[in-house]
């Protein structure tokens, strides 16, 4: 599919970027990806906006990867979308029977009519031929756009816990029993916080969440009346030519106001035996996953347990890479053979997924799935949907989930505190965006 590409220089990138996001709200379908200029090795753009479906695929998990493979192959263009956690049921003989009040489709991708990238001080318009006569007028409209004053919603949000503290303790104790029995050696156990009869301004909440977190894999997804407001610090997987890059996160510490104390807590995280053990277990799992499609001997760990600092937290991140033979391996097979990401499941992966499905109360859906895109050259990049608020406007249901890796060395009280730390920014923006 041929696109018309036009590049323009922009003077005030920050203002243009804000205008662009607000301008996107007129469309029923919009996906915004923002790196927040975070200093990272593998980056393709500052931000991207894909709007207005030309073609799309929406399906449940049954044969989801085969359907995606066919759609991506025949479209031969940019496609943007998501894979929900429950597509695990397509990869393995698993089920998702927990409650779901958000009702996102299991897998959704669309071919945008209009695609706009901001790269440093320039903006690139990649429009399908059918709408390329609108590039100049859209550029002018975006430049002159006056972001309207937010309408404050009147709803009082009351956040509830799906799993209360005592029950959390009981459930994590059960995970620890499975670990002692040798069923698994790590599991990522998640819990949901939610609000019913809630009216929010999704863009207002997303903007606030992004401002206080500034993560490298932020995303704002609007699908008619369903929204994902994502402030993810984690990349799931990226393909650049024949190179595959996976960057699992395991290990979290809070930021402190004092520079000396903050540096000390980051150093302590780097040396923390339990956190390093969590990370190394998932690195081993990722190495195993990547080896399924890699050329022989090409799986390597570029970084092991490196601490990166974000506005809210310090995170321990590893980078695992491999090489594939692009003539033999379809890009969707790389996703199929690594999904869901090990950082959100545990190890061994299938046993961990079975155990957490039985203990968790909520169907994960889009949470701990992946949002991202494919390029016409068969490259791709996907985040991990964490630190995210999900909203069904029609049902007035707001949800955010958090989890943590449970290992033999886990102290239940500490795991609970880590969950509250991860939930802090999302709770804050929901309670203060009204």
mmCIF file of N, CA, C and O in Angstrom, residues 118-217:
data_model
loop_
_atom_site.group_PDB
_atom_site.id
_atom_site.type_symbol
_atom_site.label_atom_id
_atom_site.label_comp_id
_atom_site.label_asym_id
_atom_site.label_seq_id
_atom_site.Cartn_x
_atom_site.Cartn_y
_atom_site.Cartn_z
ATOM 1 N N UNK A 118 6.564 12.298 14.852
ATOM 2 C CA UNK A 118 7.450 13.411 15.217
ATOM 3 C C UNK A 118 8.822 12.804 15.494
ATOM 4 O O UNK A 118 8.959 11.888 16.299
ATOM 5 N N UNK A 119 9.825 13.320 14.759
ATOM 6 C CA UNK A 119 11.202 12.870 14.942
ATOM 7 C C UNK A 119 12.077 14.097 15.114
ATOM 8 O O UNK A 119 12.241 14.891 14.177
ATOM 9 N N UNK A 120 12.591 14.284 16.329
ATOM 10 C CA UNK A 120 13.387 15.471 16.681
ATOM 11 C C UNK A 120 12.615 16.740 16.315
ATOM 12 O O UNK A 120 11.521 16.955 16.838
ATOM 13 N N UNK A 121 13.132 17.565 15.402
ATOM 14 C CA UNK A 121 12.446 18.827 15.094
ATOM 15 C C UNK A 121 11.687 18.787 13.777
ATOM 16 O O UNK A 121 11.503 19.807 13.116
ATOM 17 N N UNK A 122 11.262 17.592 13.382
ATOM 18 C CA UNK A 122 10.490 17.506 12.145
ATOM 19 C C UNK A 122 9.269 16.619 12.354
ATOM 20 O O UNK A 122 9.223 15.793 13.272
ATOM 21 N N UNK A 123 8.280 16.809 11.489
ATOM 22 C CA UNK A 123 7.073 15.988 11.522
ATOM 23 C C UNK A 123 6.906 15.334 10.156
ATOM 24 O O UNK A 123 7.114 15.976 9.124
ATOM 25 N N UNK A 124 6.610 14.046 10.164
ATOM 26 C CA UNK A 124 6.416 13.300 8.919
ATOM 27 C C UNK A 124 4.955 12.880 8.810
ATOM 28 O O UNK A 124 4.419 12.240 9.720
ATOM 29 N N UNK A 125 4.329 13.219 7.693
ATOM 30 C CA UNK A 125 2.969 12.776 7.398
ATOM 31 C C UNK A 125 3.057 11.598 6.426
ATOM 32 O O UNK A 125 3.626 11.739 5.350
ATOM 33 N N UNK A 126 2.510 10.456 6.832
ATOM 34 C CA UNK A 126 2.444 9.270 5.966
ATOM 35 C C UNK A 126 0.961 9.007 5.727
ATOM 36 O O UNK A 126 0.317 8.320 6.525
ATOM 37 N N UNK A 127 0.406 9.560 4.662
ATOM 38 C CA UNK A 127 -1.039 9.442 4.401
ATOM 39 C C UNK A 127 -1.297 8.496 3.235
ATOM 40 O O UNK A 127 -0.555 8.498 2.251
ATOM 41 N N UNK A 128 -2.355 7.702 3.362
ATOM 42 C CA UNK A 128 -2.787 6.920 2.210
ATOM 43 C C UNK A 128 -3.162 7.867 1.075
ATOM 44 O O UNK A 128 -3.597 9.007 1.316
ATOM 45 N N UNK A 129 -2.996 7.389 -0.160
ATOM 46 C CA UNK A 129 -3.239 8.248 -1.331
ATOM 47 C C UNK A 129 -4.640 8.871 -1.305
ATOM 48 O O UNK A 129 -4.833 10.002 -1.745
ATOM 49 N N UNK A 130 -5.620 8.142 -0.778
ATOM 50 C CA UNK A 130 -7.005 8.619 -0.783
ATOM 51 C C UNK A 130 -7.209 9.892 0.044
ATOM 52 O O UNK A 130 -8.195 10.592 -0.142
ATOM 53 N N UNK A 131 -6.285 10.156 1.007
ATOM 54 C CA UNK A 131 -6.445 11.354 1.856
ATOM 55 C C UNK A 131 -5.220 12.279 1.800
ATOM 56 O O UNK A 131 -5.121 13.219 2.577
ATOM 57 N N UNK A 132 -4.295 12.023 0.863
ATOM 58 C CA UNK A 132 -3.046 12.801 0.890
ATOM 59 C C UNK A 132 -3.234 14.269 0.505
ATOM 60 O O UNK A 132 -2.362 15.100 0.759
ATOM 61 N N UNK A 133 -4.409 14.599 -0.076
ATOM 62 C CA UNK A 133 -4.665 16.020 -0.372
ATOM 63 C C UNK A 133 -5.003 16.807 0.897
ATOM 64 O O UNK A 133 -5.153 18.033 0.848
ATOM 65 N N UNK A 134 -5.082 16.103 2.034
ATOM 66 C CA UNK A 134 -5.414 16.773 3.304
ATOM 67 C C UNK A 134 -4.174 17.062 4.151
ATOM 68 O O UNK A 134 -4.292 17.618 5.248
ATOM 69 N N UNK A 135 -2.984 16.687 3.668
ATOM 70 C CA UNK A 135 -1.763 16.847 4.483
ATOM 71 C C UNK A 135 -1.544 18.314 4.862
ATOM 72 O O UNK A 135 -1.369 18.646 6.043
ATOM 73 N N UNK A 136 -1.550 19.205 3.857
ATOM 74 C CA UNK A 136 -1.247 20.628 4.143
ATOM 75 C C UNK A 136 -2.293 21.248 5.059
ATOM 76 O O UNK A 136 -1.952 21.972 6.008
ATOM 77 N N UNK A 137 -3.573 20.949 4.808
ATOM 78 C CA UNK A 137 -4.625 21.544 5.648
ATOM 79 C C UNK A 137 -4.575 20.966 7.060
ATOM 80 O O UNK A 137 -4.775 21.693 8.043
ATOM 81 N N UNK A 138 -4.255 19.666 7.194
ATOM 82 C CA UNK A 138 -4.116 19.074 8.528
ATOM 83 C C UNK A 138 -2.938 19.693 9.278
ATOM 84 O O UNK A 138 -3.032 19.982 10.481
ATOM 85 N N UNK A 139 -1.824 19.896 8.569
ATOM 86 C CA UNK A 139 -0.655 20.523 9.201
ATOM 87 C C UNK A 139 -1.019 21.893 9.759
ATOM 88 O O UNK A 139 -0.691 22.219 10.913
ATOM 89 N N UNK A 140 -1.709 22.685 8.954
ATOM 90 C CA UNK A 140 -2.113 24.027 9.400
ATOM 91 C C UNK A 140 -3.068 23.951 10.594
ATOM 92 O O UNK A 140 -2.911 24.671 11.583
ATOM 93 N N UNK A 141 -4.050 23.036 10.508
ATOM 94 C CA UNK A 141 -5.016 22.888 11.603
ATOM 95 C C UNK A 141 -4.317 22.503 12.897
ATOM 96 O O UNK A 141 -4.623 23.044 13.970
ATOM 97 N N UNK A 142 -3.357 21.566 12.804
ATOM 98 C CA UNK A 142 -2.639 21.112 14.013
ATOM 99 C C UNK A 142 -1.800 22.255 14.579
ATOM 100 O O UNK A 142 -1.798 22.493 15.794
ATOM 101 N N UNK A 143 -1.090 22.968 13.699
ATOM 102 C CA UNK A 143 -0.263 24.099 14.169
ATOM 103 C C UNK A 143 -1.095 25.150 14.890
ATOM 104 O O UNK A 143 -0.687 25.699 15.915
ATOM 105 N N UNK A 144 -2.273 25.432 14.327
ATOM 106 C CA UNK A 144 -3.130 26.492 14.878
ATOM 107 C C UNK A 144 -4.085 25.978 15.949
ATOM 108 O O UNK A 144 -4.884 26.742 16.485
ATOM 109 N N UNK A 145 -4.015 24.683 16.238
ATOM 110 C CA UNK A 145 -5.011 24.069 17.121
ATOM 111 C C UNK A 145 -4.934 24.686 18.511
ATOM 112 O O UNK A 145 -3.851 24.901 19.048
ATOM 113 N N UNK A 146 -6.090 24.959 19.065
ATOM 114 C CA UNK A 146 -6.140 25.499 20.422
ATOM 115 C C UNK A 146 -6.690 24.412 21.326
ATOM 116 O O UNK A 146 -7.893 24.184 21.350
ATOM 117 N N UNK A 147 -5.795 23.727 22.056
ATOM 118 C CA UNK A 147 -6.292 22.656 22.918
ATOM 119 C C UNK A 147 -7.384 23.197 23.846
ATOM 120 O O UNK A 147 -7.140 24.095 24.637
ATOM 121 N N UNK A 148 -8.576 22.647 23.685
ATOM 122 C CA UNK A 148 -9.702 23.182 24.441
ATOM 123 C C UNK A 148 -9.493 22.939 25.929
ATOM 124 O O UNK A 148 -8.822 22.000 26.338
ATOM 125 N N UNK A 149 -10.050 23.803 26.702
ATOM 126 C CA UNK A 149 -9.961 23.658 28.148
ATOM 127 C C UNK A 149 -10.670 22.361 28.533
ATOM 128 O O UNK A 149 -11.759 22.060 28.053
ATOM 129 N N UNK A 150 -10.024 21.597 29.387
ATOM 130 C CA UNK A 150 -10.627 20.332 29.810
ATOM 131 C C UNK A 150 -11.968 20.566 30.475
ATOM 132 O O UNK A 150 -12.128 21.476 31.285
ATOM 133 N N UNK A 151 -12.916 19.712 30.121
ATOM 134 C CA UNK A 151 -14.182 19.728 30.844
ATOM 135 C C UNK A 151 -14.010 18.847 32.073
ATOM 136 O O UNK A 151 -13.713 17.668 31.964
ATOM 137 N N UNK A 152 -14.174 19.436 33.240
ATOM 138 C CA UNK A 152 -14.055 18.626 34.447
ATOM 139 C C UNK A 152 -15.293 17.777 34.624
ATOM 140 O O UNK A 152 -16.405 18.284 34.640
ATOM 141 N N UNK A 153 -15.090 16.464 34.730
ATOM 142 C CA UNK A 153 -16.237 15.584 34.931
ATOM 143 C C UNK A 153 -16.691 15.671 36.385
ATOM 144 O O UNK A 153 -15.930 15.993 37.271
ATOM 145 N N UNK A 154 -17.953 15.399 36.575
ATOM 146 C CA UNK A 154 -18.559 15.617 37.892
ATOM 147 C C UNK A 154 -18.507 14.369 38.785
ATOM 148 O O UNK A 154 -18.848 14.432 39.939
ATOM 149 N N UNK A 155 -18.092 13.252 38.214
ATOM 150 C CA UNK A 155 -18.178 11.998 38.955
ATOM 151 C C UNK A 155 -17.176 11.955 40.101
ATOM 152 O O UNK A 155 -16.019 12.323 39.952
ATOM 153 N N UNK A 156 -17.637 11.501 41.252
ATOM 154 C CA UNK A 156 -16.740 11.221 42.369
ATOM 155 C C UNK A 156 -16.264 9.790 42.217
ATOM 156 O O UNK A 156 -17.058 8.859 42.317
ATOM 157 N N UNK A 157 -14.967 9.625 41.978
ATOM 158 C CA UNK A 157 -14.460 8.269 41.772
ATOM 159 C C UNK A 157 -14.163 7.624 43.126
ATOM 160 O O UNK A 157 -13.466 8.207 43.950
ATOM 161 N N UNK A 158 -14.710 6.458 43.309
ATOM 162 C CA UNK A 158 -14.424 5.696 44.527
ATOM 163 C C UNK A 158 -13.726 4.407 44.095
ATOM 164 O O UNK A 158 -14.343 3.530 43.492
ATOM 165 N N UNK A 159 -12.447 4.341 44.388
ATOM 166 C CA UNK A 159 -11.646 3.195 43.950
ATOM 167 C C UNK A 159 -11.812 2.039 44.936
ATOM 168 O O UNK A 159 -11.702 2.216 46.146
ATOM 169 N N UNK A 160 -12.107 0.865 44.381
ATOM 170 C CA UNK A 160 -12.295 -0.330 45.207
ATOM 171 C C UNK A 160 -11.195 -1.343 44.885
ATOM 172 O O UNK A 160 -10.628 -1.330 43.792
ATOM 173 N N UNK A 161 -10.948 -2.217 45.841
ATOM 174 C CA UNK A 161 -9.978 -3.283 45.652
ATOM 175 C C UNK A 161 -10.723 -4.562 45.309
ATOM 176 O O UNK A 161 -11.687 -4.922 45.993
ATOM 177 N N UNK A 162 -10.274 -5.229 44.265
ATOM 178 C CA UNK A 162 -10.876 -6.516 43.908
ATOM 179 C C UNK A 162 -10.426 -7.587 44.906
ATOM 180 O O UNK A 162 -11.159 -8.524 45.220
ATOM 181 N N UNK A 163 -9.184 -7.457 45.382
ATOM 182 C CA UNK A 163 -8.641 -8.391 46.376
ATOM 183 C C UNK A 163 -8.197 -7.563 47.582
ATOM 184 O O UNK A 163 -7.316 -6.702 47.446
ATOM 185 N N UNK A 164 -8.784 -7.787 48.733
ATOM 186 C CA UNK A 164 -8.393 -7.026 49.922
ATOM 187 C C UNK A 164 -7.109 -7.596 50.516
ATOM 188 O O UNK A 164 -6.694 -8.714 50.184
ATOM 189 N N UNK A 165 -6.521 -6.823 51.405
ATOM 190 C CA UNK A 165 -5.170 -7.123 51.881
ATOM 191 C C UNK A 165 -5.039 -8.533 52.466
ATOM 192 O O UNK A 165 -4.103 -9.266 52.136
ATOM 193 N N UNK A 166 -5.982 -8.931 53.315
ATOM 194 C CA UNK A 166 -5.899 -10.261 53.937
ATOM 195 C C UNK A 166 -5.972 -11.362 52.874
ATOM 196 O O UNK A 166 -5.251 -12.365 52.946
ATOM 197 N N UNK A 167 -6.864 -11.138 51.894
ATOM 198 C CA UNK A 167 -7.015 -12.122 50.828
ATOM 199 C C UNK A 167 -5.763 -12.168 49.957
ATOM 200 O O UNK A 167 -5.347 -13.235 49.499
ATOM 201 N N UNK A 168 -5.151 -10.991 49.734
ATOM 202 C CA UNK A 168 -3.894 -10.925 48.980
ATOM 203 C C UNK A 168 -2.848 -11.802 49.673
ATOM 204 O O UNK A 168 -2.153 -12.591 49.025
ATOM 205 N N UNK A 169 -2.758 -11.655 50.992
ATOM 206 C CA UNK A 169 -1.795 -12.462 51.765
ATOM 207 C C UNK A 169 -2.053 -13.953 51.568
ATOM 208 O O UNK A 169 -1.117 -14.730 51.362
ATOM 209 N N UNK A 170 -3.321 -14.353 51.616
ATOM 210 C CA UNK A 170 -3.673 -15.769 51.458
ATOM 211 C C UNK A 170 -3.284 -16.278 50.069
ATOM 212 O O UNK A 170 -2.732 -17.373 49.918
ATOM 213 N N UNK A 171 -3.577 -15.469 49.056
ATOM 214 C CA UNK A 171 -3.314 -15.894 47.683
ATOM 215 C C UNK A 171 -1.812 -15.974 47.394
ATOM 216 O O UNK A 171 -1.345 -16.923 46.744
ATOM 217 N N UNK A 172 -1.052 -14.992 47.881
ATOM 218 C CA UNK A 172 0.394 -15.030 47.660
ATOM 219 C C UNK A 172 1.009 -16.205 48.431
ATOM 220 O O UNK A 172 1.950 -16.856 47.948
ATOM 221 N N UNK A 173 0.452 -16.513 49.604
ATOM 222 C CA UNK A 173 0.926 -17.684 50.360
ATOM 223 C C UNK A 173 0.712 -18.962 49.554
ATOM 224 O O UNK A 173 1.549 -19.885 49.585
ATOM 225 N N UNK A 174 -0.393 -19.023 48.791
ATOM 226 C CA UNK A 174 -0.644 -20.187 47.933
ATOM 227 C C UNK A 174 0.377 -20.270 46.799
ATOM 228 O O UNK A 174 0.824 -21.359 46.427
ATOM 229 N N UNK A 175 0.736 -19.090 46.242
ATOM 230 C CA UNK A 175 1.794 -19.074 45.216
ATOM 231 C C UNK A 175 3.093 -19.620 45.802
ATOM 232 O O UNK A 175 3.777 -20.443 45.182
ATOM 233 N N UNK A 176 3.408 -19.192 47.022
ATOM 234 C CA UNK A 176 4.643 -19.653 47.679
ATOM 235 C C UNK A 176 4.612 -21.164 47.930
ATOM 236 O O UNK A 176 5.646 -21.835 47.829
ATOM 237 N N UNK A 177 3.427 -21.697 48.216
ATOM 238 C CA UNK A 177 3.297 -23.157 48.390
ATOM 239 C C UNK A 177 3.626 -23.880 47.082
ATOM 240 O O UNK A 177 4.310 -24.909 47.080
ATOM 241 N N UNK A 178 3.127 -23.335 45.960
ATOM 242 C CA UNK A 178 3.437 -23.926 44.645
ATOM 243 C C UNK A 178 4.947 -23.886 44.381
ATOM 244 O O UNK A 178 5.503 -24.835 43.809
ATOM 245 N N UNK A 179 5.582 -22.802 44.787
ATOM 246 C CA UNK A 179 7.035 -22.673 44.578
ATOM 247 C C UNK A 179 7.777 -23.708 45.426
ATOM 248 O O UNK A 179 8.692 -24.387 44.934
ATOM 249 N N UNK A 180 7.359 -23.860 46.694
ATOM 250 C CA UNK A 180 8.015 -24.841 47.582
ATOM 251 C C UNK A 180 7.831 -26.264 47.057
ATOM 252 O O UNK A 180 8.706 -27.121 47.216
ATOM 253 N N UNK A 181 6.674 -26.528 46.421
ATOM 254 C CA UNK A 181 6.411 -27.866 45.869
ATOM 255 C C UNK A 181 7.191 -28.109 44.575
ATOM 256 O O UNK A 181 7.238 -29.233 44.082
ATOM 257 N N UNK A 182 7.712 -27.043 43.990
ATOM 258 C CA UNK A 182 8.468 -27.194 42.742
ATOM 259 C C UNK A 182 7.618 -27.086 41.493
ATOM 260 O O UNK A 182 8.082 -27.381 40.392
ATOM 261 N N UNK A 183 6.345 -26.640 41.631
ATOM 262 C CA UNK A 183 5.481 -26.470 40.452
ATOM 263 C C UNK A 183 5.991 -25.334 39.564
ATOM 264 O O UNK A 183 5.896 -25.396 38.341
ATOM 265 N N UNK A 184 6.462 -24.290 40.205
ATOM 266 C CA UNK A 184 6.991 -23.097 39.520
ATOM 267 C C UNK A 184 8.132 -22.538 40.362
ATOM 268 O O UNK A 184 8.300 -22.942 41.518
ATOM 269 N N UNK A 185 8.909 -21.629 39.800
ATOM 270 C CA UNK A 185 9.875 -20.940 40.661
ATOM 271 C C UNK A 185 9.671 -19.430 40.667
ATOM 272 O O UNK A 185 10.345 -18.701 41.379
ATOM 273 N N UNK A 186 8.705 -18.950 39.886
ATOM 274 C CA UNK A 186 8.337 -17.528 39.941
ATOM 275 C C UNK A 186 6.968 -17.365 39.307
ATOM 276 O O UNK A 186 6.647 -18.036 38.325
ATOM 277 N N UNK A 187 6.144 -16.482 39.887
ATOM 278 C CA UNK A 187 4.844 -16.165 39.276
ATOM 279 C C UNK A 187 4.556 -14.687 39.451
ATOM 280 O O UNK A 187 4.837 -14.111 40.509
ATOM 281 N N UNK A 188 4.017 -14.083 38.394
ATOM 282 C CA UNK A 188 3.623 -12.684 38.483
ATOM 283 C C UNK A 188 2.137 -12.640 38.854
ATOM 284 O O UNK A 188 1.280 -12.932 38.025
ATOM 285 N N UNK A 189 1.856 -12.304 40.086
ATOM 286 C CA UNK A 189 0.480 -12.298 40.592
ATOM 287 C C UNK A 189 -0.051 -10.864 40.590
ATOM 288 O O UNK A 189 0.586 -9.958 41.122
ATOM 289 N N UNK A 190 -1.225 -10.673 39.970
ATOM 290 C CA UNK A 190 -1.765 -9.323 39.776
ATOM 291 C C UNK A 190 -3.100 -9.144 40.490
ATOM 292 O O UNK A 190 -3.848 -10.101 40.686
ATOM 293 N N UNK A 191 -3.388 -7.893 40.822
ATOM 294 C CA UNK A 191 -4.667 -7.554 41.452
ATOM 295 C C UNK A 191 -5.227 -6.294 40.795
ATOM 296 O O UNK A 191 -4.482 -5.434 40.331
ATOM 297 N N UNK A 192 -6.551 -6.202 40.792
ATOM 298 C CA UNK A 192 -7.233 -5.088 40.138
ATOM 299 C C UNK A 192 -7.773 -4.083 41.147
ATOM 300 O O UNK A 192 -8.270 -4.438 42.205
ATOM 301 N N UNK A 193 -7.647 -2.811 40.791
ATOM 302 C CA UNK A 193 -8.339 -1.713 41.474
ATOM 303 C C UNK A 193 -9.348 -1.166 40.462
ATOM 304 O O UNK A 193 -9.027 -1.050 39.286
ATOM 305 N N UNK A 194 -10.539 -0.812 40.909
ATOM 306 C CA UNK A 194 -11.550 -0.414 39.928
ATOM 307 C C UNK A 194 -12.521 0.598 40.515
ATOM 308 O O UNK A 194 -12.611 0.784 41.737
ATOM 309 N N UNK A 195 -13.247 1.257 39.615
ATOM 310 C CA UNK A 195 -14.305 2.193 40.015
ATOM 311 C C UNK A 195 -15.490 1.986 39.088
ATOM 312 O O UNK A 195 -15.331 1.874 37.867
ATOM 313 N N UNK A 196 -16.680 1.911 39.669
ATOM 314 C CA UNK A 196 -17.920 1.748 38.904
ATOM 315 C C UNK A 196 -18.654 3.081 38.833
ATOM 316 O O UNK A 196 -18.431 3.976 39.646
ATOM 317 N N UNK A 197 -19.530 3.184 37.842
ATOM 318 C CA UNK A 197 -20.303 4.407 37.631
ATOM 319 C C UNK A 197 -19.388 5.642 37.611
ATOM 320 O O UNK A 197 -19.668 6.664 38.226
ATOM 321 N N UNK A 198 -18.273 5.490 36.913
ATOM 322 C CA UNK A 198 -17.244 6.534 36.887
ATOM 323 C C UNK A 198 -17.205 7.218 35.527
ATOM 324 O O UNK A 198 -17.200 6.552 34.490
ATOM 325 N N UNK A 199 -17.192 8.539 35.542
ATOM 326 C CA UNK A 199 -17.046 9.308 34.313
ATOM 327 C C UNK A 199 -15.723 10.058 34.392
ATOM 328 O O UNK A 199 -15.515 10.842 35.321
ATOM 329 N N UNK A 200 -14.840 9.775 33.454
ATOM 330 C CA UNK A 200 -13.563 10.490 33.425
ATOM 331 C C UNK A 200 -13.373 11.114 32.054
ATOM 332 O O UNK A 200 -14.018 10.724 31.081
ATOM 333 N N UNK A 201 -12.495 12.096 31.984
ATOM 334 C CA UNK A 201 -12.042 12.634 30.698
ATOM 335 C C UNK A 201 -10.753 11.884 30.364
ATOM 336 O O UNK A 201 -9.707 12.152 30.956
ATOM 337 N N UNK A 202 -10.826 10.900 29.456
ATOM 338 C CA UNK A 202 -9.657 10.034 29.244
ATOM 339 C C UNK A 202 -8.390 10.791 28.858
ATOM 340 O O UNK A 202 -7.310 10.462 29.348
ATOM 341 N N UNK A 203 -8.525 11.790 28.006
ATOM 342 C CA UNK A 203 -7.337 12.515 27.562
ATOM 343 C C UNK A 203 -6.725 13.317 28.707
ATOM 344 O O UNK A 203 -5.501 13.386 28.855
ATOM 345 N N UNK A 204 -7.574 13.899 29.528
ATOM 346 C CA UNK A 204 -7.098 14.635 30.701
ATOM 347 C C UNK A 204 -6.331 13.701 31.640
ATOM 348 O O UNK A 204 -5.224 14.031 32.103
ATOM 349 N N UNK A 205 -6.905 12.546 31.908
ATOM 350 C CA UNK A 205 -6.268 11.590 32.820
ATOM 351 C C UNK A 205 -4.956 11.084 32.234
ATOM 352 O O UNK A 205 -3.932 11.012 32.915
ATOM 353 N N UNK A 206 -4.976 10.740 30.925
ATOM 354 C CA UNK A 206 -3.745 10.260 30.282
ATOM 355 C C UNK A 206 -2.644 11.325 30.338
ATOM 356 O O UNK A 206 -1.486 11.028 30.667
ATOM 357 N N UNK A 207 -2.995 12.560 30.002
ATOM 358 C CA UNK A 207 -1.996 13.636 29.974
ATOM 359 C C UNK A 207 -1.369 13.815 31.352
ATOM 360 O O UNK A 207 -0.143 13.965 31.484
ATOM 361 N N UNK A 208 -2.196 13.780 32.378
ATOM 362 C CA UNK A 208 -1.718 13.929 33.758
ATOM 363 C C UNK A 208 -0.813 12.755 34.136
ATOM 364 O O UNK A 208 0.275 12.931 34.698
ATOM 365 N N UNK A 209 -1.248 11.542 33.803
ATOM 366 C CA UNK A 209 -0.465 10.339 34.111
ATOM 367 C C UNK A 209 0.884 10.377 33.392
ATOM 368 O O UNK A 209 1.925 10.054 33.980
ATOM 369 N N UNK A 210 0.867 10.778 32.127
ATOM 370 C CA UNK A 210 2.108 10.833 31.352
ATOM 371 C C UNK A 210 3.055 11.895 31.901
ATOM 372 O O UNK A 210 4.265 11.690 31.973
ATOM 373 N N UNK A 211 2.491 13.036 32.308
ATOM 374 C CA UNK A 211 3.327 14.124 32.837
ATOM 375 C C UNK A 211 4.065 13.722 34.109
ATOM 376 O O UNK A 211 5.202 14.145 34.331
ATOM 377 N N UNK A 212 3.390 12.936 34.970
ATOM 378 C CA UNK A 212 4.056 12.591 36.231
ATOM 379 C C UNK A 212 4.948 11.353 36.105
ATOM 380 O O UNK A 212 5.736 11.083 37.003
ATOM 381 N N UNK A 213 4.841 10.638 34.984
ATOM 382 C CA UNK A 213 5.651 9.422 34.811
ATOM 383 C C UNK A 213 6.705 9.551 33.708
ATOM 384 O O UNK A 213 7.809 9.047 33.846
ATOM 385 N N UNK A 214 6.339 10.186 32.593
ATOM 386 C CA UNK A 214 7.216 10.348 31.419
ATOM 387 C C UNK A 214 7.946 9.055 31.047
ATOM 388 O O UNK A 214 9.165 9.016 30.944
ATOM 389 N N UNK A 215 7.197 7.976 30.820
ATOM 390 C CA UNK A 215 7.836 6.693 30.503
ATOM 391 C C UNK A 215 8.181 6.595 29.016
ATOM 392 O O UNK A 215 7.633 7.323 28.191
ATOM 393 N N UNK A 216 9.071 5.663 28.651
ATOM 394 C CA UNK A 216 9.471 5.548 27.238
ATOM 395 C C UNK A 216 8.473 4.806 26.346
ATOM 396 O O UNK A 216 8.613 4.835 25.135
ATOM 397 N N UNK A 217 7.470 4.141 26.942
ATOM 398 C CA UNK A 217 6.528 3.372 26.115
ATOM 399 C C UNK A 217 5.083 3.742 26.440
ATOM 400 O O UNK A 217 4.219 2.876 26.614
#
